[in-house]
Amino acid sequence: MRDIYFWWIGADAADGRLLATVRSVVERTFGRAVHVWSGRDRPEDAFDPRRQQHSSTRILQWLVDRRPSDAHKVLALTDVDLFIPILTFVFGEAQLDGAAAIVSTARLRTNYGSSNGRLLTTRLAKECVHELGHTFGLIHCDRRGCVMTRSVSVLDVDAKTGSFCEDCWARYEELDREGRGDHEQRADAHSDRGR
Ligand SMILES: [Zn+2]
Ligand SMILES: [Zn+2]
């Protein structure tokens, strides 16, 4: 169970080309297979009529219950605007060292003078790597250019690279090893009880 699933839960239809590109970036970055889940369910109670936005936290709770059974991590992608109560908006949210993350294209479409069609793809890929990084246990990083730096605006997203810095990469590998170690220990404990 090491695979990552993408799940498009947007209001409009998915942009297949956009998702395919982001998917290959994420596969390359994490060295894991990424599958696309096309479940038709959508979270029903995430919309806040007062804010006219969707609660990313509610969507994460919803995702955990509905993810495919062999999904180690599930990343929802959407076009609706997301919020958490203390912020005007968020690009995405993730469960730290958990199973679920979400990223929205809504605020990544802001262009700031550039009409480059690739810009959205690049930004989305960075935010997907960032939120998935959190699900693997990585916290925010201060190293200039690292994909795990915090982004307040799209200018911050544009200023960082799509890659982990050396420290974050080392930490990712360490956490990944620990995660697998735990799994083996649990399997052993289980077989001990069986004897
Ligand atoms: Zn973050
Ligand atoms: Zn870093």
Short mmCIF file of C-alpha atoms and ligand atoms in Angstrom, two decimals:
data_model
loop_
_atom_site.label_atom_id
_atom_site.label_comp_id
_atom_site.label_asym_id
_atom_site.label_seq_id
_atom_site.Cartn_x
_atom_site.Cartn_y
_atom_site.Cartn_z
CA MET A 1 0.00 0.00 0.00
CA ARG A 2 2.39 2.69 -1.17
CA ASP A 3 0.42 4.27 -3.94
CA ILE A 4 -0.94 7.75 -4.29
CA TYR A 5 -4.37 8.45 -5.72
CA PHE A 6 -5.54 11.64 -7.39
CA TRP A 7 -9.24 12.33 -7.23
CA TRP A 8 -10.79 15.19 -9.17
CA ILE A 9 -13.76 16.50 -7.17
CA GLY A 10 -14.21 19.84 -8.95
CA ALA A 11 -17.46 21.50 -10.01
CA ASP A 12 -16.42 21.45 -13.67
CA ALA A 13 -15.04 18.48 -15.60
CA ALA A 14 -11.39 17.60 -15.05
CA ASP A 15 -8.75 18.93 -17.42
CA GLY A 16 -7.20 15.63 -18.45
CA ARG A 17 -4.02 17.13 -19.82
CA LEU A 18 -3.41 19.21 -16.74
CA LEU A 19 -3.90 16.23 -14.46
CA ALA A 20 -1.69 13.98 -16.60
CA THR A 21 1.21 16.43 -16.41
CA VAL A 22 0.86 16.99 -12.67
CA ARG A 23 0.58 13.26 -12.16
CA SER A 24 3.89 12.58 -13.89
CA VAL A 25 5.60 15.31 -11.86
CA VAL A 26 4.32 13.78 -8.62
CA GLU A 27 5.34 10.26 -9.69
CA ARG A 28 8.83 11.46 -10.50
CA THR A 29 9.16 13.47 -7.31
CA PHE A 30 8.04 10.79 -4.86
CA GLY A 31 9.11 7.73 -6.84
CA ARG A 32 5.68 6.17 -6.40
CA ALA A 33 2.86 5.24 -8.70
CA VAL A 34 0.00 7.72 -8.92
CA HIS A 35 -3.43 6.43 -9.93
CA VAL A 36 -6.39 8.51 -10.93
CA TRP A 37 -9.58 7.63 -9.09
CA SER A 38 -12.73 8.75 -10.84
CA GLY A 39 -15.31 8.31 -8.09
CA ARG A 40 -18.41 10.40 -8.76
CA ASP A 41 -19.11 11.21 -5.11
CA ARG A 42 -18.64 14.78 -4.03
CA PRO A 43 -18.55 16.13 -0.48
CA GLU A 44 -21.99 17.55 0.27
CA ASP A 45 -21.59 19.51 3.46
CA ALA A 46 -18.36 21.37 2.67
CA PHE A 47 -19.90 24.48 1.11
CA ASP A 48 -20.26 27.53 3.37
CA PRO A 49 -23.03 29.73 1.90
CA ARG A 50 -21.97 32.75 3.95
CA ARG A 51 -18.38 32.66 2.64
CA GLN A 52 -19.30 31.18 -0.75
CA GLN A 53 -16.31 28.87 -0.34
CA HIS A 54 -15.69 25.23 0.53
CA SER A 55 -14.19 24.09 3.81
CA SER A 56 -10.98 22.23 3.02
CA THR A 57 -10.98 20.61 6.46
CA ARG A 58 -14.42 19.09 5.91
CA ILE A 59 -13.35 17.79 2.53
CA LEU A 60 -10.30 16.11 4.11
CA GLN A 61 -12.50 14.31 6.65
CA TRP A 62 -14.78 13.19 3.84
CA LEU A 63 -11.83 11.98 1.76
CA VAL A 64 -10.36 9.78 4.47
CA ASP A 65 -13.55 7.72 4.63
CA ARG A 66 -14.05 7.41 0.91
CA ARG A 67 -10.55 6.88 -0.42
CA PRO A 68 -9.86 3.73 -2.42
CA SER A 69 -8.92 0.86 -0.10
CA ASP A 70 -5.39 0.50 -1.51
CA ALA A 71 -4.63 4.23 -1.38
CA HIS A 72 -1.73 5.11 0.88
CA LYS A 73 -2.36 8.78 0.19
CA VAL A 74 -5.26 10.43 -1.58
CA LEU A 75 -4.95 13.89 -3.07
CA ALA A 76 -8.18 15.59 -4.08
CA LEU A 77 -7.97 18.21 -6.78
CA THR A 78 -10.70 20.76 -7.28
CA ASP A 79 -11.59 24.03 -8.96
CA VAL A 80 -13.71 25.40 -6.09
CA ASP A 81 -12.35 28.03 -3.74
CA LEU A 82 -11.19 26.62 -0.39
CA PHE A 83 -10.95 28.14 3.07
CA ILE A 84 -10.08 27.42 6.65
CA PRO A 85 -11.80 29.62 9.24
CA ILE A 86 -8.80 31.84 10.10
CA LEU A 87 -7.77 32.59 6.50
CA THR A 88 -9.38 34.32 3.53
CA PHE A 89 -8.52 31.34 1.35
CA VAL A 90 -6.08 28.43 1.09
CA PHE A 91 -4.39 26.91 -1.94
CA GLY A 92 -4.76 23.55 -0.26
CA GLU A 93 -4.65 21.65 3.00
CA ALA A 94 -3.21 18.33 4.15
CA GLN A 95 -3.31 16.07 7.14
CA LEU A 96 0.19 16.11 8.59
CA ASP A 97 1.47 12.54 8.45
CA GLY A 98 -2.02 11.48 7.38
CA ALA A 99 -3.79 10.04 4.37
CA ALA A 100 -5.54 12.97 2.75
CA ALA A 101 -4.72 16.25 1.05
CA ILE A 102 -6.50 18.69 -1.21
CA VAL A 103 -5.38 21.38 -3.65
CA SER A 104 -7.52 23.89 -5.55
CA THR A 105 -6.81 25.54 -8.88
CA ALA A 106 -9.12 28.48 -7.99
CA ARG A 107 -6.45 30.85 -6.66
CA LEU A 108 -3.64 29.48 -8.82
CA ARG A 109 -5.27 30.90 -11.94
CA THR A 110 -4.28 34.46 -11.03
CA ASN A 111 -1.83 35.50 -13.70
CA TYR A 112 0.04 38.65 -12.77
CA GLY A 113 0.84 39.71 -16.31
CA SER A 114 1.78 36.30 -17.65
CA SER A 115 -0.60 34.54 -19.97
CA ASN A 116 1.59 31.46 -20.15
CA GLY A 117 -0.69 28.42 -20.25
CA ARG A 118 1.93 26.36 -18.47
CA LEU A 119 1.87 28.57 -15.43
CA LEU A 120 -1.19 26.92 -13.88
CA THR A 121 0.30 23.46 -14.47
CA THR A 122 3.58 24.44 -12.82
CA ARG A 123 1.85 26.05 -9.85
CA LEU A 124 -0.54 23.14 -9.41
CA ALA A 125 2.30 20.61 -9.51
CA LYS A 126 4.20 22.57 -6.82
CA GLU A 127 1.17 22.76 -4.54
CA CYS A 128 0.39 19.07 -5.04
CA VAL A 129 3.96 18.10 -4.10
CA HIS A 130 3.79 20.49 -1.13
CA GLU A 131 0.53 19.10 0.29
CA LEU A 132 1.55 15.49 -0.32
CA GLY A 133 4.84 16.33 1.42
CA HIS A 134 2.78 17.20 4.51
CA THR A 135 0.94 13.87 4.34
CA PHE A 136 4.33 12.15 4.47
CA GLY A 137 5.12 14.12 7.64
CA LEU A 138 7.12 17.06 6.26
CA ILE A 139 6.56 20.44 7.90
CA HIS A 140 7.19 23.90 6.47
CA CYS A 141 10.74 24.70 5.47
CA ASP A 142 12.61 28.03 5.46
CA ARG A 143 15.12 27.12 2.78
CA ARG A 144 14.79 29.45 -0.14
CA GLY A 145 13.27 27.75 -3.17
CA CYS A 146 12.24 24.56 -1.38
CA VAL A 147 8.78 23.30 -2.36
CA MET A 148 7.93 22.98 1.35
CA THR A 149 8.18 26.74 1.98
CA ARG A 150 4.89 28.34 2.95
CA SER A 151 2.99 30.15 0.19
CA VAL A 152 0.74 33.06 1.05
CA SER A 153 0.26 34.31 -2.52
CA VAL A 154 0.81 32.95 -6.02
CA LEU A 155 3.95 35.08 -6.10
CA ASP A 156 5.32 32.84 -3.35
CA VAL A 157 4.30 29.79 -5.36
CA ASP A 158 6.08 31.20 -8.42
CA ALA A 159 9.19 32.01 -6.40
CA LYS A 160 9.78 28.46 -5.20
CA THR A 161 10.92 25.42 -7.15
CA GLY A 162 8.90 22.23 -7.42
CA SER A 163 11.56 20.22 -5.56
CA PHE A 164 12.48 19.40 -1.99
CA CYS A 165 15.65 20.93 -0.60
CA GLU A 166 18.31 18.46 0.55
CA ASP A 167 17.08 18.54 4.14
CA CYS A 168 13.45 17.92 3.22
CA TRP A 169 14.42 15.11 0.85
CA ALA A 170 16.52 13.45 3.55
CA ARG A 171 13.66 13.84 6.01
CA TYR A 172 11.18 12.38 3.51
CA GLU A 173 13.38 9.33 2.99
CA GLU A 174 13.79 8.91 6.73
CA LEU A 175 10.04 9.20 7.41
CA ASP A 176 9.31 6.82 4.56
CA ARG A 177 11.73 4.23 6.01
CA GLU A 178 10.23 4.63 9.48
CA GLY A 179 6.75 4.25 8.04
CA ARG A 180 7.69 1.02 6.33
CA GLY A 181 9.50 -0.19 9.47
CA ASP A 182 6.33 0.32 11.51
CA HIS A 183 4.36 -1.60 8.97
CA GLU A 184 6.73 -4.57 9.13
CA GLN A 185 6.66 -4.53 12.92
CA ARG A 186 2.88 -4.58 12.90
CA ALA A 187 2.90 -7.48 10.48
CA ASP A 188 5.32 -9.36 12.74
CA ALA A 189 3.25 -8.71 15.84
CA HIS A 190 0.23 -9.97 14.02
CA SER A 191 1.91 -13.22 12.95
CA ASP A 192 3.23 -13.70 16.51
CA ARG A 193 -0.30 -13.67 17.80
CA GLY A 194 -1.25 -16.17 15.14
CA ARG A 195 1.21 -18.81 16.38
ZN ZN B 1 2.04 23.81 3.83
ZN ZN B 2 13.06 22.15 2.52
#
